[in-house]
Tab-separated table of C-alpha atoms and ligand atoms in Angstrom:
chain	number	residue	atom	x	y	z
A	1	UNK	CA	15.591	-9.613	-15.769
A	2	UNK	CA	18.824	-11.546	-16.500
A	3	UNK	CA	20.165	-8.825	-18.791
A	4	UNK	CA	19.412	-6.147	-16.191
A	5	UNK	CA	21.192	-8.194	-13.511
A	6	UNK	CA	24.263	-8.451	-15.760
A	7	UNK	CA	24.058	-4.703	-16.462
A	8	UNK	CA	23.847	-3.928	-12.721
A	9	UNK	CA	26.849	-6.169	-12.030
A	10	UNK	CA	28.886	-4.374	-14.713
A	11	UNK	CA	27.841	-0.988	-13.361
A	12	UNK	CA	28.798	-2.026	-9.806
A	13	UNK	CA	32.108	-3.589	-10.831
A	14	UNK	CA	32.924	-0.361	-12.712
A	15	UNK	CA	31.889	1.981	-9.899
A	16	UNK	CA	34.325	3.868	-7.645
A	17	UNK	CA	31.902	4.831	-4.871
A	18	UNK	CA	28.781	2.658	-4.697
A	19	UNK	CA	26.188	2.949	-1.927
A	20	UNK	CA	22.891	1.178	-1.228
A	21	UNK	CA	19.574	2.502	0.080
A	22	UNK	CA	17.122	-0.015	1.540
A	23	UNK	CA	13.564	-0.212	2.798
A	24	UNK	CA	11.067	-2.665	4.242
A	25	UNK	CA	10.953	-4.718	1.038
A	26	UNK	CA	14.438	-6.044	1.950
A	27	UNK	CA	13.001	-7.771	5.011
A	28	UNK	CA	9.706	-9.279	3.810
A	29	UNK	CA	11.637	-12.451	2.939
A	30	UNK	CA	12.657	-12.462	6.635
A	31	UNK	CA	8.955	-12.626	7.586
A	32	UNK	CA	8.723	-8.932	8.554
A	33	UNK	CA	5.804	-7.335	6.678
A	34	UNK	CA	6.414	-4.085	4.774
A	35	UNK	CA	4.143	-1.039	5.193
A	36	UNK	CA	2.497	-0.127	1.890
A	37	UNK	CA	2.688	-3.388	-0.108
A	38	UNK	CA	-0.497	-5.496	-0.582
A	39	UNK	CA	0.093	-7.247	2.795
A	40	UNK	CA	1.697	-4.137	4.324
A	41	UNK	CA	1.035	-3.081	7.957
A	42	UNK	CA	-0.471	0.284	7.015
A	43	UNK	CA	-2.412	-1.298	4.130
A	44	UNK	CA	-4.008	-3.943	6.383
A	45	UNK	CA	-4.202	-2.133	9.744
A	46	UNK	CA	-5.360	1.501	9.598
A	47	UNK	CA	-5.611	1.683	13.404
A	48	UNK	CA	-1.919	0.791	13.751
A	49	UNK	CA	-1.072	3.521	11.239
A	50	UNK	CA	-3.113	6.118	13.145
A	51	UNK	CA	-1.352	5.123	16.383
A	52	UNK	CA	2.036	5.372	14.682
A	53	UNK	CA	1.321	9.049	13.918
A	54	UNK	CA	0.664	9.707	17.623
A	55	UNK	CA	3.635	7.847	19.109
A	56	UNK	CA	6.150	10.734	19.125
A	57	UNK	CA	3.645	13.039	20.797
A	58	UNK	CA	2.942	10.298	23.355
A	59	UNK	CA	6.660	10.201	24.207
A	60	UNK	CA	6.724	13.995	24.631
A	61	UNK	CA	3.509	14.137	26.702
A	62	UNK	CA	3.664	10.866	28.724
A	63	UNK	CA	7.028	9.015	28.441
A	64	UNK	CA	5.954	6.372	31.001
A	65	UNK	CA	2.892	5.371	28.937
A	66	UNK	CA	5.092	5.498	25.827
A	67	UNK	CA	7.549	3.017	27.329
A	68	UNK	CA	4.742	0.746	28.500
A	69	UNK	CA	3.618	0.615	24.862
A	70	UNK	CA	7.166	-0.004	23.556
A	71	UNK	CA	7.624	-2.865	26.032
A	72	UNK	CA	4.254	-4.417	25.180
A	73	UNK	CA	2.785	-3.702	28.633
A	74	UNK	CA	0.055	-1.910	26.713
A	75	UNK	CA	-1.174	-2.545	23.149
A	76	UNK	CA	0.514	-4.693	20.466
A	77	UNK	CA	3.379	-2.436	19.341
A	78	UNK	CA	5.814	-4.069	21.786
A	79	UNK	CA	5.139	-7.567	20.431
A	80	UNK	CA	5.799	-6.326	16.883
A	81	UNK	CA	9.177	-5.014	18.069
A	82	UNK	CA	9.948	-8.384	19.681
A	83	UNK	CA	9.026	-10.169	16.412
A	84	UNK	CA	11.478	-7.889	14.596
A	85	UNK	CA	14.260	-8.616	17.113
A	86	UNK	CA	13.861	-12.372	16.538
A	87	UNK	CA	14.013	-12.085	12.737
A	88	UNK	CA	16.986	-13.400	10.725
A	89	UNK	CA	18.674	-11.932	7.625
A	90	UNK	CA	17.789	-13.367	4.196
A	91	UNK	CA	20.011	-13.931	1.107
A	92	UNK	CA	19.475	-10.293	0.083
A	93	UNK	CA	21.077	-9.019	3.310
A	94	UNK	CA	24.005	-11.451	2.979
A	95	UNK	CA	24.557	-10.419	-0.656
A	96	UNK	CA	24.976	-6.763	0.353
A	97	UNK	CA	27.392	-7.752	3.122
A	98	UNK	CA	29.385	-9.673	0.514
A	99	UNK	CA	29.491	-6.670	-1.855
A	100	UNK	CA	30.962	-4.635	1.007
A	101	UNK	CA	33.517	-7.372	1.735
A	102	UNK	CA	34.472	-7.339	-1.975
A	103	UNK	CA	35.276	-3.637	-1.545
A	104	UNK	CA	32.532	-2.533	-3.947
A	105	UNK	CA	29.971	-1.197	-1.484
A	106	UNK	CA	30.925	1.778	0.718
A	107	UNK	CA	27.803	1.921	2.919
A	108	UNK	CA	24.159	0.996	3.367
A	109	UNK	CA	21.640	3.681	4.299
A	110	UNK	CA	18.540	1.893	5.582
A	111	UNK	CA	15.057	2.927	6.641
A	112	UNK	CA	14.710	-0.424	8.396
A	113	UNK	CA	14.738	-0.567	12.198
A	114	UNK	CA	15.316	-4.357	12.286
A	115	UNK	CA	19.134	-4.407	12.459
A	116	UNK	CA	19.269	-7.227	9.867
A	117	UNK	CA	22.025	-5.640	7.755
A	118	UNK	CA	24.356	-5.630	10.753
A	119	UNK	CA	23.219	-9.151	11.692
A	120	UNK	CA	24.201	-10.254	8.164
A	121	UNK	CA	27.704	-8.835	8.693
A	122	UNK	CA	27.504	-5.435	6.980
A	123	UNK	CA	29.932	-3.069	8.695
A	124	UNK	CA	28.956	0.438	7.580
A	125	UNK	CA	25.213	0.803	8.070
A	126	UNK	CA	23.466	4.154	8.571
A	127	UNK	CA	20.151	3.495	10.333
A	128	UNK	CA	18.188	6.514	9.098
A	129	UNK	CA	15.019	5.639	11.069
A	130	UNK	CA	16.857	4.233	14.080
A	131	UNK	CA	16.936	0.690	15.473
A	132	UNK	CA	14.784	-1.516	17.756
A	133	UNK	CA	18.053	-2.606	19.381
A	134	UNK	CA	18.958	0.832	20.755
A	135	UNK	CA	17.702	3.794	22.783
A	136	UNK	CA	18.580	7.460	22.353
A	137	UNK	CA	18.668	10.629	24.424
A	138	UNK	CA	17.037	13.575	22.663
A	139	UNK	CA	18.842	15.950	25.018
A	140	UNK	CA	22.541	14.953	24.774
A	141	UNK	CA	22.259	12.741	21.675
A	142	UNK	CA	23.766	9.661	23.362
A	143	UNK	CA	22.759	6.233	22.115
A	144	UNK	CA	22.827	3.001	24.132
A	145	UNK	CA	22.018	-0.605	23.272
A	146	UNK	CA	18.884	-1.933	24.984
A	147	UNK	CA	21.056	-4.227	27.105
A	148	UNK	CA	23.000	-1.277	28.547
A	149	UNK	CA	20.026	0.346	30.260
A	150	UNK	CA	17.731	-0.679	33.125
A	151	UNK	CA	14.022	-0.843	32.347
A	152	UNK	CA	13.050	-1.630	35.934
A	153	UNK	CA	11.788	1.905	36.359
A	154	UNK	CA	9.894	3.601	33.531
A	155	UNK	CA	10.685	5.875	31.840
A	156	UNK	CA	14.434	5.094	31.786
A	157	UNK	CA	16.816	8.044	32.161
A	158	UNK	CA	20.062	9.002	30.447
A	159	UNK	CA	23.271	9.671	32.391
A	160	UNK	CA	22.646	13.352	31.582
A	161	UNK	CA	19.385	13.088	33.509
A	162	UNK	CA	17.018	13.399	30.546
A	163	UNK	CA	14.379	10.766	29.712
A	164	UNK	CA	15.565	8.159	27.192
A	165	UNK	CA	13.539	7.381	24.064
A	166	UNK	CA	13.487	4.269	21.923
A	167	UNK	CA	15.938	4.855	19.037
A	168	UNK	CA	13.229	4.202	16.434
A	169	UNK	CA	12.290	7.445	14.626
A	170	UNK	CA	8.518	7.898	14.657
A	171	UNK	CA	6.377	9.904	12.238
A	172	UNK	CA	6.665	13.677	12.905
A	173	UNK	CA	9.957	13.119	14.786
A	174	UNK	CA	13.041	14.862	13.310
A	175	UNK	CA	15.702	12.535	11.845
A	176	UNK	CA	18.767	12.644	14.152
A	177	UNK	CA	21.115	15.216	12.603
A	178	UNK	CA	24.245	13.016	12.716
A	179	UNK	CA	22.768	10.186	10.636
A	180	UNK	CA	20.955	12.608	8.285
A	181	UNK	CA	24.098	14.630	7.564
A	182	UNK	CA	26.259	11.530	7.011
A	183	UNK	CA	23.613	10.034	4.693
A	184	UNK	CA	23.422	13.188	2.615
A	185	UNK	CA	27.211	13.327	2.282
A	186	UNK	CA	27.160	9.763	0.982
A	187	UNK	CA	24.394	10.563	-1.521
A	188	UNK	CA	26.320	13.617	-2.762
A	189	UNK	CA	29.585	11.707	-3.328
A	190	UNK	CA	28.448	8.332	-4.709
A	191	UNK	CA	28.832	7.440	-8.387
A	192	UNK	CA	26.368	4.550	-8.065
A	193	UNK	CA	23.258	4.182	-5.904
A	194	UNK	CA	21.396	0.862	-5.676
A	195	UNK	CA	17.918	1.287	-4.147
A	196	UNK	CA	16.341	-1.891	-2.755
A	197	UNK	CA	12.858	-2.664	-1.450
A	198	UNK	CA	11.411	0.784	-0.857
A	199	UNK	CA	8.325	2.567	-2.227
A	200	UNK	CA	10.423	5.788	-2.007
A	201	UNK	CA	7.480	7.903	-0.783
A	202	UNK	CA	8.685	8.810	2.721
A	203	UNK	CA	10.662	12.024	3.216
A	204	UNK	CA	13.295	13.190	3.927
A	205	UNK	CA	14.797	9.767	3.019
A	206	UNK	CA	13.284	9.956	-0.480
A	207	UNK	CA	15.343	13.096	-1.090
A	208	UNK	CA	18.572	11.068	-1.141
A	209	UNK	CA	18.173	9.616	-4.682
A	210	UNK	CA	17.297	13.080	-6.001
A	211	UNK	CA	20.328	14.568	-4.252
A	212	UNK	CA	22.491	12.007	-6.075
A	213	UNK	CA	20.703	12.523	-9.393
A	214	UNK	CA	20.969	16.312	-9.308
A	215	UNK	CA	24.056	16.666	-7.037
A	216	UNK	CA	21.914	19.100	-5.134
A	217	UNK	CA	21.686	19.506	-1.376
A	218	UNK	CA	18.278	19.096	0.275
A	219	UNK	CA	17.921	22.884	0.406
A	220	UNK	CA	18.003	23.453	-3.346
A	221	UNK	CA	16.005	20.413	-4.349
A	222	UNK	CA	12.712	21.676	-5.719
A	223	UNK	CA	14.389	24.644	-7.345
A	224	UNK	CA	15.138	24.237	-11.056
A	225	UNK	CA	17.711	21.463	-10.769
A	226	UNK	CA	16.617	19.492	-13.824
A	227	UNK	CA	19.390	21.013	-15.906
A	228	UNK	CA	21.963	19.619	-13.489
A	229	UNK	CA	21.210	15.940	-14.117
A	230	UNK	CA	24.377	13.927	-13.287
A	231	UNK	CA	25.613	10.594	-14.696
A	232	UNK	CA	25.435	8.879	-11.310
A	233	UNK	CA	24.113	5.372	-11.941
A	234	UNK	CA	20.859	4.895	-10.012
A	235	UNK	CA	19.427	1.376	-10.041
A	236	UNK	CA	16.216	0.177	-8.363
A	237	UNK	CA	15.605	-3.431	-7.248
A	238	UNK	CA	11.975	-3.562	-6.186
A	239	UNK	CA	8.799	-5.604	-6.562
A	240	UNK	CA	6.997	-2.561	-8.006
A	241	UNK	CA	7.868	0.645	-9.873
A	242	UNK	CA	8.145	3.749	-7.657
A	243	UNK	CA	8.002	7.554	-8.173
A	244	UNK	CA	11.778	7.327	-8.842
A	245	UNK	CA	11.030	5.024	-11.785
A	246	UNK	CA	8.216	7.194	-13.138
A	247	UNK	CA	10.147	10.477	-12.775
A	248	UNK	CA	13.280	9.065	-14.398
A	249	UNK	CA	15.378	9.656	-11.284
A	250	UNK	CA	16.544	6.035	-11.556
A	251	UNK	CA	18.208	4.720	-14.738
A	252	UNK	CA	16.493	1.329	-14.572
A	253	UNK	CA	14.358	-0.934	-12.351
A	254	UNK	CA	15.075	-4.619	-11.782
A	255	UNK	CA	11.581	-5.777	-10.879
A	256	UNK	CA	11.443	-8.731	-8.501
A	257	UNK	CA	12.459	-9.954	-5.043
A	258	UNK	CA	15.644	-8.532	-3.509
A	259	UNK	CA	16.380	-11.929	-1.919
A	260	UNK	CA	16.672	-13.367	-5.447
A	261	UNK	CA	18.087	-10.385	-7.373
A	262	UNK	CA	20.963	-9.355	-5.063
A	263	UNK	CA	22.687	-12.787	-4.794
A	264	UNK	CA	22.505	-12.994	-8.613
A	265	UNK	CA	24.231	-9.616	-8.903
A	266	UNK	CA	27.020	-10.818	-6.562
A	267	UNK	CA	27.541	-13.942	-8.685
A	268	UNK	CA	27.844	-11.808	-11.840
A	269	UNK	CA	30.210	-9.332	-10.159
A	270	UNK	CA	32.461	-12.222	-9.155
A	271	UNK	CA	32.515	-13.493	-12.776
A	272	UNK	CA	33.552	-10.003	-13.974
A	273	UNK	CA	36.227	-9.789	-11.288
A	274	UNK	CA	37.704	-13.209	-12.102
X	301	APR	N1	11.724	-7.611	-2.822
X	301	APR	C1	11.652	-6.398	-3.461
X	301	APR	N2	10.697	-5.451	-3.185
X	301	APR	C2	9.791	-5.778	-2.250
X	301	APR	C3	9.783	-7.034	-1.570
X	301	APR	C4	10.808	-7.968	-1.898
X	301	APR	N3	10.906	-9.149	-1.302
X	301	APR	N4	8.746	-7.033	-0.682
X	301	APR	C5	8.118	-5.829	-0.818
X	301	APR	N5	8.741	-5.073	-1.763
X	301	APR	C6	8.476	-3.676	-2.147
X	301	APR	C7	7.016	-3.260	-2.113
X	301	APR	O1	6.425	-3.495	-3.371
X	301	APR	C8	7.133	-1.751	-1.843
X	301	APR	O2	7.329	-1.022	-3.062
X	301	APR	O3	9.117	-2.884	-1.167
X	301	APR	C9	8.424	-1.643	-1.030
X	301	APR	C10	8.186	-1.391	0.461
X	301	APR	O4	7.655	-0.101	0.582
X	301	APR	P1	7.035	0.392	1.979
X	301	APR	O5	6.182	-0.651	2.544
X	301	APR	O6	6.456	1.737	1.728
X	301	APR	O7	8.321	0.489	2.935
X	301	APR	P2	9.430	1.636	2.997
X	301	APR	O8	9.623	2.280	1.672
X	301	APR	O9	10.596	1.069	3.656
X	301	APR	O10	8.707	2.690	4.003
X	301	APR	C11	9.434	3.805	4.400
X	301	APR	O11	7.741	4.406	5.975
X	301	APR	O12	6.224	3.581	7.396
X	301	APR	C12	7.400	4.258	7.345
X	301	APR	O13	9.156	4.382	8.890
X	301	APR	C13	8.521	3.500	8.028
X	301	APR	O14	10.788	3.173	7.267
X	301	APR	C14	9.443	3.124	6.872
X	301	APR	C15	9.127	4.178	5.829
């Protein structure tokens, strides 16, 4: 692992446009379980997974009941959200914030709804699956922090009159176009992509590494793009190999905990920079 950490630090120090993609594995060391790992929420609680696939439809069919669930007035989902809001960043989050402060990292694109990257001080964070700290209007696209809206009457309404939804993106819900487009632009212009703590099986997020690898927009992925393989450096830091490892989309995998690997990479980058 040490030699791969040194290699990653050299690659990052030599990069001109480095970005990071993150998933639930980043936050397990902050006591938030992941989804598909051995202790993952979907692995251990099939009922919760089934409910997660119905949540978007519940919002569309009965927004009042949806909000009662979000706020924990019904079921357990609300308490899980509260647990997430109380969580604190771990050394992995702080290491990424430091790489940004060093001018190496241009942005983080995260699947995590926990807001821990921002809590750790990262400035440019694209929350691809939304955030537990915000609400969103599907009609006019406005976003508000939870503190800005009244939840006295459910469902809450936007200033445009439409019903507000929690900002978290549920299964079967389209990814908001603004964050999806910005994320794809980042993937298409980076020369290094570090992928941390994700099983890389959920789409369309899992397209992003392939877009970087083949410099191909989402629309042409799947067509014969193999011949267009680029020299973008794609590095995984994850407890387990993923389809990106097996398919050779990534150049190498640093197998272990992000809370241990990422601070080590920062240390090595600083040595190189000295
Ligand atoms: N360090 C490194 N890797 C870790 C750590 C850790 N401390 N803890 C867990 N992992 C790895 C697991 O081995 C697994 O490969 O992180 C990965 C987490 O994968 P998932 O649980 O599938 O989470 P993620 O990829 O973020 O899921 C994507 O699926 O359920 C939806 O919307 C939800 O955003 C989520 C999306």
